[in-house]
CSV table of C-alpha atoms and ligand atoms in Angstrom, one decimal:
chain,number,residue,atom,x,y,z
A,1,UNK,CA,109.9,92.0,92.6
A,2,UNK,CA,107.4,93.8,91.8
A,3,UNK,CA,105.4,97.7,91.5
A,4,UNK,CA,102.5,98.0,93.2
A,5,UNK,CA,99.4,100.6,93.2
A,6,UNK,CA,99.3,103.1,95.2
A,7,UNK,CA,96.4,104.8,96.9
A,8,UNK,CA,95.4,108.1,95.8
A,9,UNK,CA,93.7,110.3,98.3
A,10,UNK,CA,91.3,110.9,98.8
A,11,UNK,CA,90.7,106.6,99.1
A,12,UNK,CA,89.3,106.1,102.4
A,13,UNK,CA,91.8,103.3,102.8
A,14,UNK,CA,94.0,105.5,103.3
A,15,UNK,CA,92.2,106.1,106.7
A,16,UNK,CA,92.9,102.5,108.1
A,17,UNK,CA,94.9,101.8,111.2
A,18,UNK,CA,98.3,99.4,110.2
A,19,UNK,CA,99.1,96.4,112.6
A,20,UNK,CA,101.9,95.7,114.2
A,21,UNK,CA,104.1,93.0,112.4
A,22,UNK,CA,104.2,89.8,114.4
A,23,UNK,CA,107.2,88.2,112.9
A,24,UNK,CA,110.0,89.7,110.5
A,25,UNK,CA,110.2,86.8,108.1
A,26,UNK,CA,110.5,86.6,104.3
A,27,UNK,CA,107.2,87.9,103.2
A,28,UNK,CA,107.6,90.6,104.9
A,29,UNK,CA,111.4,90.8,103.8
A,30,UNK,CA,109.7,90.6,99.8
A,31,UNK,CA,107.0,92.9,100.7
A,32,UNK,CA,110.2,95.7,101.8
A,33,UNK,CA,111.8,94.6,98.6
A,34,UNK,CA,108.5,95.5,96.6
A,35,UNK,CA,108.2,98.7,98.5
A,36,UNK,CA,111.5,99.7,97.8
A,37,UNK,CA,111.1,99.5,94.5
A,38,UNK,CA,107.9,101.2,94.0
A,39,UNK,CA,109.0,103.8,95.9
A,40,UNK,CA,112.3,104.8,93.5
A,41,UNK,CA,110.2,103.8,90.4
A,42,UNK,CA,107.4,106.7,92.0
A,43,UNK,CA,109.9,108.2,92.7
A,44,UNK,CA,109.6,108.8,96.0
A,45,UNK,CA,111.7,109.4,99.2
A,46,UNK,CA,109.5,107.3,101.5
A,47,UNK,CA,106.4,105.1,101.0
A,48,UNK,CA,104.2,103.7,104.0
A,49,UNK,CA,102.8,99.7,103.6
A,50,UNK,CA,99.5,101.8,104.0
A,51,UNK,CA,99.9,103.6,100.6
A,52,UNK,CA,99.9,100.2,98.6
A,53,UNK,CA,96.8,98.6,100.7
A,54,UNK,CA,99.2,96.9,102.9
A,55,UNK,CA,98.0,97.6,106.7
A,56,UNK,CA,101.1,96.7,108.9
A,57,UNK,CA,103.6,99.0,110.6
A,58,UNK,CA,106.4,99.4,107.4
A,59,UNK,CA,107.6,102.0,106.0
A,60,UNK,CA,111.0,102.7,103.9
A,61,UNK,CA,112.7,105.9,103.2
A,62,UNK,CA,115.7,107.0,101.1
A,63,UNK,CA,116.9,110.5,101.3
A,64,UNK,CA,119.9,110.0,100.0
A,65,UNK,CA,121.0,111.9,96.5
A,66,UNK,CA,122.4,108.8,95.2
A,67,UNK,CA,119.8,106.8,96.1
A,68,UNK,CA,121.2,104.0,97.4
A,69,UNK,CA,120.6,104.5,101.2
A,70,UNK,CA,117.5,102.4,101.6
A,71,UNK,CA,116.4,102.4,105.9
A,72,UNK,CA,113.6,100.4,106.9
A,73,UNK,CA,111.6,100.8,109.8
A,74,UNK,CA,109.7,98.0,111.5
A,75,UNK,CA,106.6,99.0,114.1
A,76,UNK,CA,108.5,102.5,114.3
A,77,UNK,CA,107.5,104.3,117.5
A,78,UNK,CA,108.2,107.5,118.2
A,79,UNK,CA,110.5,108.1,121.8
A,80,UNK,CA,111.0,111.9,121.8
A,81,UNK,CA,110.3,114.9,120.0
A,82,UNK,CA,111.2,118.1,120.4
A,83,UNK,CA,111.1,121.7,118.9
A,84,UNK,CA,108.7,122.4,115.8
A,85,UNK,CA,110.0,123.2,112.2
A,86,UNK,CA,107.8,124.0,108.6
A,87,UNK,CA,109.2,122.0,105.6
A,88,UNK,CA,107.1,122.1,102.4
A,89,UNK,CA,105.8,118.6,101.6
A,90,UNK,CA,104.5,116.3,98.8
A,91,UNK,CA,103.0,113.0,99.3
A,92,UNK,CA,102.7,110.0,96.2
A,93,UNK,CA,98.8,109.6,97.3
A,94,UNK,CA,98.3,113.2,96.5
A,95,UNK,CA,100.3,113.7,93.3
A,96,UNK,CA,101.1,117.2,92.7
A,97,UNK,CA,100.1,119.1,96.0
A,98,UNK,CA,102.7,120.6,98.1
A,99,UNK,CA,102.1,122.1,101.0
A,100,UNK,CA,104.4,123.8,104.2
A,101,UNK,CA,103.3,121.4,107.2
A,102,UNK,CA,104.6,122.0,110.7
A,103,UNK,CA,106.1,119.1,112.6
A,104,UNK,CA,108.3,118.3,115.3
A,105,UNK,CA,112.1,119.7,114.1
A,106,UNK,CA,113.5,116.4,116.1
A,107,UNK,CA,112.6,112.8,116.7
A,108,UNK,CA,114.0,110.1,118.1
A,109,UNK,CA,112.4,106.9,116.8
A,110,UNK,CA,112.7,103.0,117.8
A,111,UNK,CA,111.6,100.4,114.9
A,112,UNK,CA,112.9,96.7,113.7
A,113,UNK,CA,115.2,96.8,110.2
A,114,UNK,CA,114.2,93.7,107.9
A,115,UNK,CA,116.2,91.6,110.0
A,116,UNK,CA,114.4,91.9,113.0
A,117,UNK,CA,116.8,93.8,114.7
A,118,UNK,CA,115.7,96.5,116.9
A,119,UNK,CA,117.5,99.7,116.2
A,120,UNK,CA,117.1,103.5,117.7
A,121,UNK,CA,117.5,106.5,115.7
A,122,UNK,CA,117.6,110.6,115.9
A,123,UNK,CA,116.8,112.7,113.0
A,124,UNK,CA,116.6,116.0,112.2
A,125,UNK,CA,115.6,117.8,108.8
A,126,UNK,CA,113.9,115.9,105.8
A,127,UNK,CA,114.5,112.4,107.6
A,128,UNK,CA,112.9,113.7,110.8
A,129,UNK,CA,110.2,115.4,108.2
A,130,UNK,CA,109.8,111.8,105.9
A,131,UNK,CA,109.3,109.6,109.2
A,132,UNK,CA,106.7,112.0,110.8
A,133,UNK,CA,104.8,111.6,107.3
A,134,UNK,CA,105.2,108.2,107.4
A,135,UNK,CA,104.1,107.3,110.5
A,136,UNK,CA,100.9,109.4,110.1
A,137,UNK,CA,100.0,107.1,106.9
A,138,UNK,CA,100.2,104.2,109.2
A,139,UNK,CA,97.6,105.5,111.4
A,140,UNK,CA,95.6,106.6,108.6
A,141,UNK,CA,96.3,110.3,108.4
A,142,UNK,CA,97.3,112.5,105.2
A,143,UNK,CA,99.1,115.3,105.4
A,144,UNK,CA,96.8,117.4,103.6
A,145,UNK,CA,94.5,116.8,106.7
A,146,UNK,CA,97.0,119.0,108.4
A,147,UNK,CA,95.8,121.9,106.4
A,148,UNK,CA,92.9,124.4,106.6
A,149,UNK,CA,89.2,122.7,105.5
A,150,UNK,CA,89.0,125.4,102.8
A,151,UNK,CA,92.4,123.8,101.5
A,152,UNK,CA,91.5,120.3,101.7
A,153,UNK,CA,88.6,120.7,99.9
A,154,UNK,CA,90.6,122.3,97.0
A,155,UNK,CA,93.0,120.1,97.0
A,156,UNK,CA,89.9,116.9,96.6
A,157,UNK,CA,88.7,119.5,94.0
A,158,UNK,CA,92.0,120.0,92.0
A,159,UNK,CA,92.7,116.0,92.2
A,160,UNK,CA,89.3,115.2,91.4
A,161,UNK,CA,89.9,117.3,87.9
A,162,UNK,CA,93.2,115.9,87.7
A,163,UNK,CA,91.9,112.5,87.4
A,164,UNK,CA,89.2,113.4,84.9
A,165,UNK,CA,92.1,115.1,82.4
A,166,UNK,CA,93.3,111.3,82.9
A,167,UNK,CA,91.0,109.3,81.6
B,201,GNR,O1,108.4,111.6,98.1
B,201,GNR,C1,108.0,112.2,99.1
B,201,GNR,N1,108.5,113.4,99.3
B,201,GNR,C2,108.3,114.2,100.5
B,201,GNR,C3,108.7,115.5,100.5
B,201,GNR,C4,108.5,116.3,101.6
B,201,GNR,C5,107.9,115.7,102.8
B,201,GNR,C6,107.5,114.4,102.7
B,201,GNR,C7,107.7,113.6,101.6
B,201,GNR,S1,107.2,111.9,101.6
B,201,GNR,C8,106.9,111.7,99.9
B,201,GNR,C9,106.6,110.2,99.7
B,201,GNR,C10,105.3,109.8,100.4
B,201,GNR,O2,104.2,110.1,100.0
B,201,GNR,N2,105.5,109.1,101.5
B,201,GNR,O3,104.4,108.8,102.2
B,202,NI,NI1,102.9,110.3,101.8
């Protein structure tokens, strides 16, 4: 197992299109496993392949208190949405931004689990939240490119001085 780096925005690889995954086999079974734990070590409840420079259609959540509740979602596509609901988010490649978005309050979404099995789910509150942000990382979208222009470019400006405090 192991951590890997994650993108910060704004990285314009961030911006890449993921692939479909051809074949659920092992290596994509150890890069889940990877995932995973990169995302509870962040922590984090959900982490797109696209945040680690990984550009296939993956993505794991956990929302659970306990932590312990680890879904994955293979080539997740979106089936129905409906209604709209605001939910204040935070995102691992923009440490320390959070920001109301507005989203679709309900989704139904098809994907593969690590075993290749095709499974359907509904959510609603921070699941139906975490796999909307998801999915936009895996077409290349951030959520702070929801926001106003005059927000995004604070935001740049507020990382930007975040990152020279780092060094
Ligand atoms: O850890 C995360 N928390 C979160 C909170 C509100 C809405 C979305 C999220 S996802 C985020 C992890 C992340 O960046 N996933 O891409
Ligand atoms: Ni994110």
């Amino acid at each position: 197992m192991a951590l890997l780096p994650i993108l910060h925005y704004p990285d314009s690889r961030l911006h890449k299109v993921a692939v479909p995954v051809k074949r659920v086999d092992d290596k994509i079974r150890n890069l889940i496993k990877d995932m995973a734990q990169t995302m509870y070590a962040a922590p984090g409840i959900g982490l797109a392949a696209t945040q680690v420079d990984v550009h296939q259609r993956i993505l794991v959540i956990d929302i659970s208190e306990s932590r312990n509740e680890l879904q994955v979602f293979i080539n997740p596509k979106i089936i129905s949405a409906e209604g709209e609901s605001e939910c204040e988010e935070g995102c691992l490649s923009v440490p320390g931004i959070y920001e109301k978005v507005t989203r679709a309050a309900k989704v139904t979404v098809s994907a593969l689990d690590e075993h290749g099995r095709e499974r359907t789910i509904t959510a609603e509150g921070l699941l139906a939240v975490c796999l909307q942000h998801e999915m936009d990382h895996l077409v290349g979208r951030v959520f702070v490119e929801k926001l106003s222009r005059l927000k995004q470019q604070r935001i740049v400006a507020k990382l930007s001085k975040q990152q020279r405090q780092a060094m």
